[in-house]
mmCIF file of C-alpha atoms in Angstrom:
data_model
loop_
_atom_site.group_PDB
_atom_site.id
_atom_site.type_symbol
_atom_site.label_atom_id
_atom_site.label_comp_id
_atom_site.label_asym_id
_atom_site.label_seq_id
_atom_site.Cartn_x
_atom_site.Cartn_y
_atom_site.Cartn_z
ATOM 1 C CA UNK A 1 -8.596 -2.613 16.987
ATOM 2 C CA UNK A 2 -7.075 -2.956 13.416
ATOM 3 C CA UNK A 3 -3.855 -2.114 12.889
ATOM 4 C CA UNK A 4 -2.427 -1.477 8.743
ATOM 5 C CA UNK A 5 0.990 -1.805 7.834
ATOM 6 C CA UNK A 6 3.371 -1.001 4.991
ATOM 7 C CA UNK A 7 5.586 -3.539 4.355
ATOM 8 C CA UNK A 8 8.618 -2.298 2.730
ATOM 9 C CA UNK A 9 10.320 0.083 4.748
ATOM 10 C CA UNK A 10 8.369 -0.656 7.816
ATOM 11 C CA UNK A 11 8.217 -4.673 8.328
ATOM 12 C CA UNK A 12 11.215 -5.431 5.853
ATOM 13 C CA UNK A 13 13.555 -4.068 3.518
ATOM 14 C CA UNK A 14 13.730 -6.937 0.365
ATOM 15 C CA UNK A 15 14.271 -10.106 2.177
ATOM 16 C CA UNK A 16 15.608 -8.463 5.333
ATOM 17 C CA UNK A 17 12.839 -8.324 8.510
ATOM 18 C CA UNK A 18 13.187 -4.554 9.625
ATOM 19 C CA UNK A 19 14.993 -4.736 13.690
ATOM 20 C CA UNK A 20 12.463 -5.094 15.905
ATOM 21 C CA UNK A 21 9.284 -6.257 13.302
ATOM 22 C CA UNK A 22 9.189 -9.863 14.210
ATOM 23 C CA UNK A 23 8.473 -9.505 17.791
ATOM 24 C CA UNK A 24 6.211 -6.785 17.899
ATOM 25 C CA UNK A 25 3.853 -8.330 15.116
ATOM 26 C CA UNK A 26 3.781 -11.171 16.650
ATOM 27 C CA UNK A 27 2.802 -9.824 20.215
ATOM 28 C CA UNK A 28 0.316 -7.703 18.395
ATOM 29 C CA UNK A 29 -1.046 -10.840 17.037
ATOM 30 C CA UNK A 30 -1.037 -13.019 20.509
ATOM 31 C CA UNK A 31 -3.440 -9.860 21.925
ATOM 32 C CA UNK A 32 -5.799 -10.440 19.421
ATOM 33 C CA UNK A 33 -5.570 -7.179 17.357
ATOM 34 C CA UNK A 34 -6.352 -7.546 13.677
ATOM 35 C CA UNK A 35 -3.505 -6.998 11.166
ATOM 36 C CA UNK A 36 -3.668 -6.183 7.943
ATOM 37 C CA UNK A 37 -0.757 -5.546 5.673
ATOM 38 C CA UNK A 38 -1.006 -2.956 3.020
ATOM 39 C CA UNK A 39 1.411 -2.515 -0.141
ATOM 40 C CA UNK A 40 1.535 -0.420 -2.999
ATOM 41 C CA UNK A 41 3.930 -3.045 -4.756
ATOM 42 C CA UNK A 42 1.659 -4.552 -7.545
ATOM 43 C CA UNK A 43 3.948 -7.255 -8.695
ATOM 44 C CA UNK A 44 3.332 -10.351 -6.376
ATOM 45 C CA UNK A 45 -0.024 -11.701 -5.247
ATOM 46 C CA UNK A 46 -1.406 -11.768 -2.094
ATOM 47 C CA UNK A 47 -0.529 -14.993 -1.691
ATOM 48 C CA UNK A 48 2.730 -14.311 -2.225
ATOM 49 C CA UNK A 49 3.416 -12.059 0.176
ATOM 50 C CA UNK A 50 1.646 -13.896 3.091
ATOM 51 C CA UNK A 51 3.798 -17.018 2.329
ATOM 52 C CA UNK A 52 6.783 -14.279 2.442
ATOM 53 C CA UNK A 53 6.032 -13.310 5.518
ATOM 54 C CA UNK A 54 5.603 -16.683 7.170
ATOM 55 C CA UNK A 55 9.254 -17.055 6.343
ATOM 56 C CA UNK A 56 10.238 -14.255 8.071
ATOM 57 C CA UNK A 57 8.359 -15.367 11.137
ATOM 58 C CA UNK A 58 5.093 -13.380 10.543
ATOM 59 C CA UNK A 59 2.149 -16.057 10.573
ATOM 60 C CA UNK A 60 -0.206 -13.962 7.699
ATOM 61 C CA UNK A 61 -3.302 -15.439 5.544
ATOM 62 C CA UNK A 62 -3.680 -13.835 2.310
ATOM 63 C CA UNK A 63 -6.753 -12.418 3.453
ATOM 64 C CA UNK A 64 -5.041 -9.883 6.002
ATOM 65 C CA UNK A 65 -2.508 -8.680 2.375
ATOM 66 C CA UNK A 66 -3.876 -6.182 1.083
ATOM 67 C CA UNK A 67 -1.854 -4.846 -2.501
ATOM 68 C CA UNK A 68 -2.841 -2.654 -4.949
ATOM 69 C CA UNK A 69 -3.090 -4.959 -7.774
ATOM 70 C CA UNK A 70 -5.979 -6.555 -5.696
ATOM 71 C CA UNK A 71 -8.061 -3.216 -4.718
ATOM 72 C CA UNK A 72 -7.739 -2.515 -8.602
ATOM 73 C CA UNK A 73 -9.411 -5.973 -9.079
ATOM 74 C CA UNK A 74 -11.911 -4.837 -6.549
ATOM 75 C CA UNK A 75 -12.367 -1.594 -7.931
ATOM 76 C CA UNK A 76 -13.008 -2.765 -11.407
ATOM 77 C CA UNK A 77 -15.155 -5.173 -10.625
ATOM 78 C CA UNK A 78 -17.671 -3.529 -8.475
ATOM 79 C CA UNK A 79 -17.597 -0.696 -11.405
ATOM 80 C CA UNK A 80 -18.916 -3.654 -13.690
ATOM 81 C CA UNK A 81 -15.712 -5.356 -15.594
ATOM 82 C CA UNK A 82 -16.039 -8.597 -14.656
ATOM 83 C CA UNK A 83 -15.626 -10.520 -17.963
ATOM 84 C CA UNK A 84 -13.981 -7.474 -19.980
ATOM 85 C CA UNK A 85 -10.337 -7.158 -20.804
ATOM 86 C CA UNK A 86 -6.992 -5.698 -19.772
ATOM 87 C CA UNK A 87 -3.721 -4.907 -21.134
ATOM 88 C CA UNK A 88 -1.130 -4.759 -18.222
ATOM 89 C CA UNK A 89 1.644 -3.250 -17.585
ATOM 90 C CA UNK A 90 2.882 -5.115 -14.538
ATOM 91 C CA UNK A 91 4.507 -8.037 -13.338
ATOM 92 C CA UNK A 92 2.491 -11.967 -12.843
ATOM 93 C CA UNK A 93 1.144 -10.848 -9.412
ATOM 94 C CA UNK A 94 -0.899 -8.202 -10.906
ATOM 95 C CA UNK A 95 -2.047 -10.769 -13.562
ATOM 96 C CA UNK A 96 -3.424 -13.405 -11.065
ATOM 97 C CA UNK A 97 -5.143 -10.688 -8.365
ATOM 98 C CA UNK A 98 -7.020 -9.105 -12.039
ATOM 99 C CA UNK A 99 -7.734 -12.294 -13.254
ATOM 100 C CA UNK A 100 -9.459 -13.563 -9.608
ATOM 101 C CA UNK A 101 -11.749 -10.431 -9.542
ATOM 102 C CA UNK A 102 -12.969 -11.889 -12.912
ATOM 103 C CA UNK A 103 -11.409 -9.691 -15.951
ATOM 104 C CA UNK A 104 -9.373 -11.249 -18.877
ATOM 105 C CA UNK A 105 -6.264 -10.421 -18.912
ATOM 106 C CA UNK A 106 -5.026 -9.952 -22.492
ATOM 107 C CA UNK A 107 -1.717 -11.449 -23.753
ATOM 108 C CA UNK A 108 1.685 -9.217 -24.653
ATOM 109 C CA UNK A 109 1.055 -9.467 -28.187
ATOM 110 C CA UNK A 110 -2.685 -8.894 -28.262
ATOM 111 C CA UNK A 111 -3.814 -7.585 -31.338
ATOM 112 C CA UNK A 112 -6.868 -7.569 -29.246
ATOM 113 C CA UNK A 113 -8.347 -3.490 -28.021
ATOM 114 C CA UNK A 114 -8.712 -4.171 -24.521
ATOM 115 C CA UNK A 115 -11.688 -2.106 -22.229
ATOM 116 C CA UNK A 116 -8.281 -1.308 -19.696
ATOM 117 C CA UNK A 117 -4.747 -0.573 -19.138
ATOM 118 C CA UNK A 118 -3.549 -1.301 -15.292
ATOM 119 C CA UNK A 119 -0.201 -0.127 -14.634
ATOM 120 C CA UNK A 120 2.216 -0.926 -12.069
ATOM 121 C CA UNK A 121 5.735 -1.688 -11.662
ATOM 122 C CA UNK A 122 7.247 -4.069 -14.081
ATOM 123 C CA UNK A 123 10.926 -4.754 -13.834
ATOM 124 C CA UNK A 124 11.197 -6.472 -17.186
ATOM 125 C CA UNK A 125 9.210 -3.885 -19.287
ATOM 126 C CA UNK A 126 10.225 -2.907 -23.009
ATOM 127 C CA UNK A 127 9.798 -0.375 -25.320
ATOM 128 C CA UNK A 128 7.315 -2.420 -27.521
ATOM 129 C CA UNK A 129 5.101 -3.229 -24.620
ATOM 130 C CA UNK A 130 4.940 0.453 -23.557
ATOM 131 C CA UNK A 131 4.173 1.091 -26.998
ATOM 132 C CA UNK A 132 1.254 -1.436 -26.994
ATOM 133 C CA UNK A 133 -0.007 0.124 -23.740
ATOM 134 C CA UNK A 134 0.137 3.649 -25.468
ATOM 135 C CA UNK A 135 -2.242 2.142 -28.845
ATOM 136 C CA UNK A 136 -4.244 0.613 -26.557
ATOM 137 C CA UNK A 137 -5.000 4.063 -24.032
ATOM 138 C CA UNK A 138 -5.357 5.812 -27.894
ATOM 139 C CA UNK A 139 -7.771 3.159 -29.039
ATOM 140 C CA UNK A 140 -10.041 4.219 -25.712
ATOM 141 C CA UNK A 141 -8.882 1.738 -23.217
ATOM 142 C CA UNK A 142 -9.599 3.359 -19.868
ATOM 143 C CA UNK A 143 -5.934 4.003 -17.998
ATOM 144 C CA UNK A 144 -5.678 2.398 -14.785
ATOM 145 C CA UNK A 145 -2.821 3.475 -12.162
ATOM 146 C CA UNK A 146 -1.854 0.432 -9.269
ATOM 147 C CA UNK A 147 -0.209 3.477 -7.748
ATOM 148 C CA UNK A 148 2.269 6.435 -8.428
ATOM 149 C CA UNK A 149 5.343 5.367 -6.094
ATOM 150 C CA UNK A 150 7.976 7.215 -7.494
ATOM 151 C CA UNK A 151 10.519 4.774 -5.897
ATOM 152 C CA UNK A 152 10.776 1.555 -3.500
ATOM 153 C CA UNK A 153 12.812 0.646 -0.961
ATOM 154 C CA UNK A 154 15.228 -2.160 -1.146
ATOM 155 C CA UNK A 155 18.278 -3.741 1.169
ATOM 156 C CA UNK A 156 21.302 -1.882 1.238
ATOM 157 C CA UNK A 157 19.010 1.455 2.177
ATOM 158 C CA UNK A 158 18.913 1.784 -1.279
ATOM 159 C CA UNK A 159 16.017 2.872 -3.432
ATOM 160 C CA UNK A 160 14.820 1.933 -7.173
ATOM 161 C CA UNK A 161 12.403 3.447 -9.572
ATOM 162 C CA UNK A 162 8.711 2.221 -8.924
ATOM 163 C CA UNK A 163 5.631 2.169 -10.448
ATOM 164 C CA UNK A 164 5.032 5.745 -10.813
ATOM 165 C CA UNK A 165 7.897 5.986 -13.117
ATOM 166 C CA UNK A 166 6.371 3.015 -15.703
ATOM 167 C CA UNK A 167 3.175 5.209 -15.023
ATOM 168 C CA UNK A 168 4.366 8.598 -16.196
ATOM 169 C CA UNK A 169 6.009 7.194 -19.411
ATOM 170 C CA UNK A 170 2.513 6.804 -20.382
ATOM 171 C CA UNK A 171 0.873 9.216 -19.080
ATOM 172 C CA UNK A 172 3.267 11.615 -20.830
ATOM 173 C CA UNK A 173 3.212 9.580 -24.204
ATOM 174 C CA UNK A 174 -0.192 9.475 -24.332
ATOM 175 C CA UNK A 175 -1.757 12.495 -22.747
ATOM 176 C CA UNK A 176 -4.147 10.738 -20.208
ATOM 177 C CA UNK A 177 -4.165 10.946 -16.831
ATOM 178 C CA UNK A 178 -5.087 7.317 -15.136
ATOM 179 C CA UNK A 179 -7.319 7.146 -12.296
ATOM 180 C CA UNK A 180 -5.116 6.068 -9.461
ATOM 181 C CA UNK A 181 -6.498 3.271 -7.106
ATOM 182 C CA UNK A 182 -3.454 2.595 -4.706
ATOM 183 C CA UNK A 183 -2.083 4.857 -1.786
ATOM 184 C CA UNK A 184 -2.854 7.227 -1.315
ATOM 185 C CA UNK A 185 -6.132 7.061 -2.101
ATOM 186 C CA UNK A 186 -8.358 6.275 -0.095
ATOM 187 C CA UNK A 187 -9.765 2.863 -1.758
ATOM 188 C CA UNK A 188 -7.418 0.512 0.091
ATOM 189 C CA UNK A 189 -8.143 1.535 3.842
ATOM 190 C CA UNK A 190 -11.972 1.589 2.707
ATOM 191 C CA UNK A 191 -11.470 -2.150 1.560
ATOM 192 C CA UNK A 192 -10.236 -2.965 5.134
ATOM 193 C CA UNK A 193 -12.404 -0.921 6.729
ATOM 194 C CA UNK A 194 -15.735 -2.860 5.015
ATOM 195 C CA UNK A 195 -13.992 -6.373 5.538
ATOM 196 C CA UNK A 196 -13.672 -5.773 9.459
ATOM 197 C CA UNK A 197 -16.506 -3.602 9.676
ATOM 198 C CA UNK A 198 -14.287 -1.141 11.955
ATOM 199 C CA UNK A 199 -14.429 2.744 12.040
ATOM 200 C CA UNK A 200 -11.498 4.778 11.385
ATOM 201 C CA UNK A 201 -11.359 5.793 14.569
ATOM 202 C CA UNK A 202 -10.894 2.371 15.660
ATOM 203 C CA UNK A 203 -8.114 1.807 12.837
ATOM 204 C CA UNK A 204 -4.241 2.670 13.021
ATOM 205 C CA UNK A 205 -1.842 2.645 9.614
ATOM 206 C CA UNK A 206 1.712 2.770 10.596
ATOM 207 C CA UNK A 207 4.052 3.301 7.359
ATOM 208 C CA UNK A 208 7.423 5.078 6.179
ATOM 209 C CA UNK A 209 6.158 6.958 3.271
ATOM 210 C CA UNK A 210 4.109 10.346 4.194
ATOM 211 C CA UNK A 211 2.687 11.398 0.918
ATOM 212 C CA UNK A 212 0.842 7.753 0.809
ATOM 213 C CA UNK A 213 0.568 6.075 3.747
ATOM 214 C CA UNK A 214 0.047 9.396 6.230
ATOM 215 C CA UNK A 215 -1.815 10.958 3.841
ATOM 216 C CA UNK A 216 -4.306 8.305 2.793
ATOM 217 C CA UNK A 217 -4.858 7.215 6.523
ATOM 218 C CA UNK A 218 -5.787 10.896 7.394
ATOM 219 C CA UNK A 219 -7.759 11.258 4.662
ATOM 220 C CA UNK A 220 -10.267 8.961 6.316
ATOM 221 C CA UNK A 221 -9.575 10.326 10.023
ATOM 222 C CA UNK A 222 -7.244 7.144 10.910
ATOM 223 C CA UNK A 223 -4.653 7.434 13.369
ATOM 224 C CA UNK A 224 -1.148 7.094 12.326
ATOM 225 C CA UNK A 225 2.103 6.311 12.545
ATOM 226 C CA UNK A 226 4.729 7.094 10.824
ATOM 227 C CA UNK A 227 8.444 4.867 11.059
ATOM 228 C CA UNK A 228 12.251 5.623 10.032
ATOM 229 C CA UNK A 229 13.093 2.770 8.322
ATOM 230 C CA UNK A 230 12.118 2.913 5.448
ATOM 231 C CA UNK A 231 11.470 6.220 2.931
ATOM 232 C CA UNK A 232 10.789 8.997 5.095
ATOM 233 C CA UNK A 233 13.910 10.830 7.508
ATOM 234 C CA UNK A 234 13.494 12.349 10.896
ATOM 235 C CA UNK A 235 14.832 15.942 9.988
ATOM 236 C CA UNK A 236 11.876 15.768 6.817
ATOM 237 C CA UNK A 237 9.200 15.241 9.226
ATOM 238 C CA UNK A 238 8.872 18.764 10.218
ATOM 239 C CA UNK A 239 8.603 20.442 7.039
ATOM 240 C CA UNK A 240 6.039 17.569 5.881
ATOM 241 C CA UNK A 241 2.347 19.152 5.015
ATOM 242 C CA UNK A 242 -0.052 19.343 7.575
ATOM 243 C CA UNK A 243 -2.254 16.812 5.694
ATOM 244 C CA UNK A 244 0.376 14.450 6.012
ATOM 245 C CA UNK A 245 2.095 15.084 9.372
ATOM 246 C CA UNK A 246 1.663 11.898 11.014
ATOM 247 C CA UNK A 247 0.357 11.353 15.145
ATOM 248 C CA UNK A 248 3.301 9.952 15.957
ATOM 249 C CA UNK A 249 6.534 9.238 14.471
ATOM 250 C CA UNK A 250 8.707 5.943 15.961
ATOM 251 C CA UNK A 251 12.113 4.829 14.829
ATOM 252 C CA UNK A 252 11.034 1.540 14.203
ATOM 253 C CA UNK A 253 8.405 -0.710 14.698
ATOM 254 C CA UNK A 254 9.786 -2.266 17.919
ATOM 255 C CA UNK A 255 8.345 0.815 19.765
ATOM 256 C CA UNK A 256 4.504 0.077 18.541
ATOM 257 C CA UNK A 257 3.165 -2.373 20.875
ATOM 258 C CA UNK A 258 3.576 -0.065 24.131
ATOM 259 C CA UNK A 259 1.827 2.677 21.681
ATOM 260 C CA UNK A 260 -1.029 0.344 20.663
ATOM 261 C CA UNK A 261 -1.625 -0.772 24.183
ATOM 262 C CA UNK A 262 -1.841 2.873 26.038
ATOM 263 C CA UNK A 263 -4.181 4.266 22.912
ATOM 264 C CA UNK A 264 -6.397 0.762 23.477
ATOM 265 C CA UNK A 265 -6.291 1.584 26.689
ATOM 266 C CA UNK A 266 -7.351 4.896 26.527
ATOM 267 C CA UNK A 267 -10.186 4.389 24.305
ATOM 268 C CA UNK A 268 -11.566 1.607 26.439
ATOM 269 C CA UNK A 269 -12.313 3.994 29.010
ATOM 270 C CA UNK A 270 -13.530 6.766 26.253
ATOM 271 C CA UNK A 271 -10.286 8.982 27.547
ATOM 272 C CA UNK A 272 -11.159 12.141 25.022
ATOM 273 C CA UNK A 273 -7.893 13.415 23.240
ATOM 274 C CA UNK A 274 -4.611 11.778 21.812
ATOM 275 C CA UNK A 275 -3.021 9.233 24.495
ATOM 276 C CA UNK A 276 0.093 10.504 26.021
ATOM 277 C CA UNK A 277 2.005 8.581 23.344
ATOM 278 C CA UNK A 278 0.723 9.951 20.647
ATOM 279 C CA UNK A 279 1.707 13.355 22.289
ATOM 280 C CA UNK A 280 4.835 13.327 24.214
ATOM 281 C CA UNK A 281 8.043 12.065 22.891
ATOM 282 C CA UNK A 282 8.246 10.783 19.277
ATOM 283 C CA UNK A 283 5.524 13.732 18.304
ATOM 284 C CA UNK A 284 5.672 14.990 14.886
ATOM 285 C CA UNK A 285 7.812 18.159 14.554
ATOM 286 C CA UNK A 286 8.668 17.642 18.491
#
């Protein structure tokens, strides 16, 4: 069984484990089911974050992070741009996971027209490298979205203006819509899907934000589960859209491993319906 997760909001908030992740990853992990971690946030590398998470306690190769800086990589470079340029908006981690799936990534001050603009959040962006951005989407670069996160989470229960926002200054000043590759489209949970060669049926994504994470994950007939400790509040869950009104909803992630083993369970023995956990307490709208 694979199991996807968010990571801010559901495993931590900042540099803060959520209550409750540590343990429950970790027993996930000792039963042998597959984890992959899933994140919008396009400014660190993969590597990054797996060598994050170690610290926290969660043993995690880079292979299992999954951001959307790298499924743009991947999605340019199966669409033929290995070898051709980018401008970025975006912060070093986007750099190195564009620069592995083979593009060159041009410098601040490039004179240079580049092929594409990727966009994602950049905490240190200025006016003249928006306004480079904007030449190079009116020169005919094509415009490239990580993902439209309005906001992030951070400690505190605070939240902070995220990659959508750098994304709609451009969009507005230039007129183009990008083509968005991050959550919640569908191109990250088809990346996992072809790496572990696993169905959606046999697939899970548990995450705090509905309008990505739910919605993305149903898209592709995933189960999921959505958690309150991040984004998303218990009294907004019932007037959420049907397309992203999650199977379950759990306060935190301490209560997945009892939800992971009964719906295992159940579809070991080809149990039709949705596993008494997925239906009882902790229901959406229930």
């Amino acid at each position: 069984m694979v199991i996807v997760l968010d990571l801010d909001g559901v495993v931590y908030r900042g540099e803060t484990p959520v209550p409750g992740a540590v343990p429950s990853l970790n027993l996930l992990s000792q039963r042998s089911y597959s984890l992959f971690f899933l994140t919008n946030n396009s400014t660190r590398s993969r590597r990054h974050y797996a060598q994050k998470l170690a610290r926290m306690g969660i043993p995690a190769r880079p292979d299992q992070v999954v951001t959307s800086s790298h499924v743009t990589g991947c999605y340019l470079s199966e669409r033929g741009a290995a070898g051709r340029t980018v401008y970025t908006i975006g912060e070093e981690g986007m750099a190195e996971e564009l620069a592995l799936a083979g593009l060159r990534v041009l410098p601040d001050d490039t004179e240079e027209q580049a092929d594409y603009v990727v966009v994602g959040l950049d905490r240190k962006l200025t006016y003249a490298r928006l306004a480079r951005a904007y030449d190079q989407v009116r020169g005919g670069a094509a415009f490239i979205a990580t993902n439209r996160d309005a906001t992030y989470p951070i400690e505190g229960g605070r939240e902070i203006p995220g990659g959508g926002a750098m994304v709609a200054a451009l969009a507005c000043a230039t007129g183009v819509e990008p083509v968005t590759v991050g959550k919640p489209e569908t191109h990250p949970w088809r990346l996992i899907l072809s790496v572990t060669g696993a169905a959606p049926e046999e697939a899970l994504m548990v995450g705090d934000r509905a309008e990505t994470d739910i919605l993305g994950a149903k898209r592709l007939g995933m189960r999921t589960a959505l958690v309150l400790t991040g984004v998303t509040r218990a009294e907004e869950v019932p007037g959420l859209p049907e397309e992203c009104q999650p199977d379950v909803v759990l306060p935190s992630l301490a209560g997945l491993p009892p939800l992971v083993e009964e719906w295992e369970a159940a579809r070991q023995v080809r149990r039709p319906g949705v596993p008494k956990a997925f239906g009882t307490a902790g229901r959406a709208g229930g």
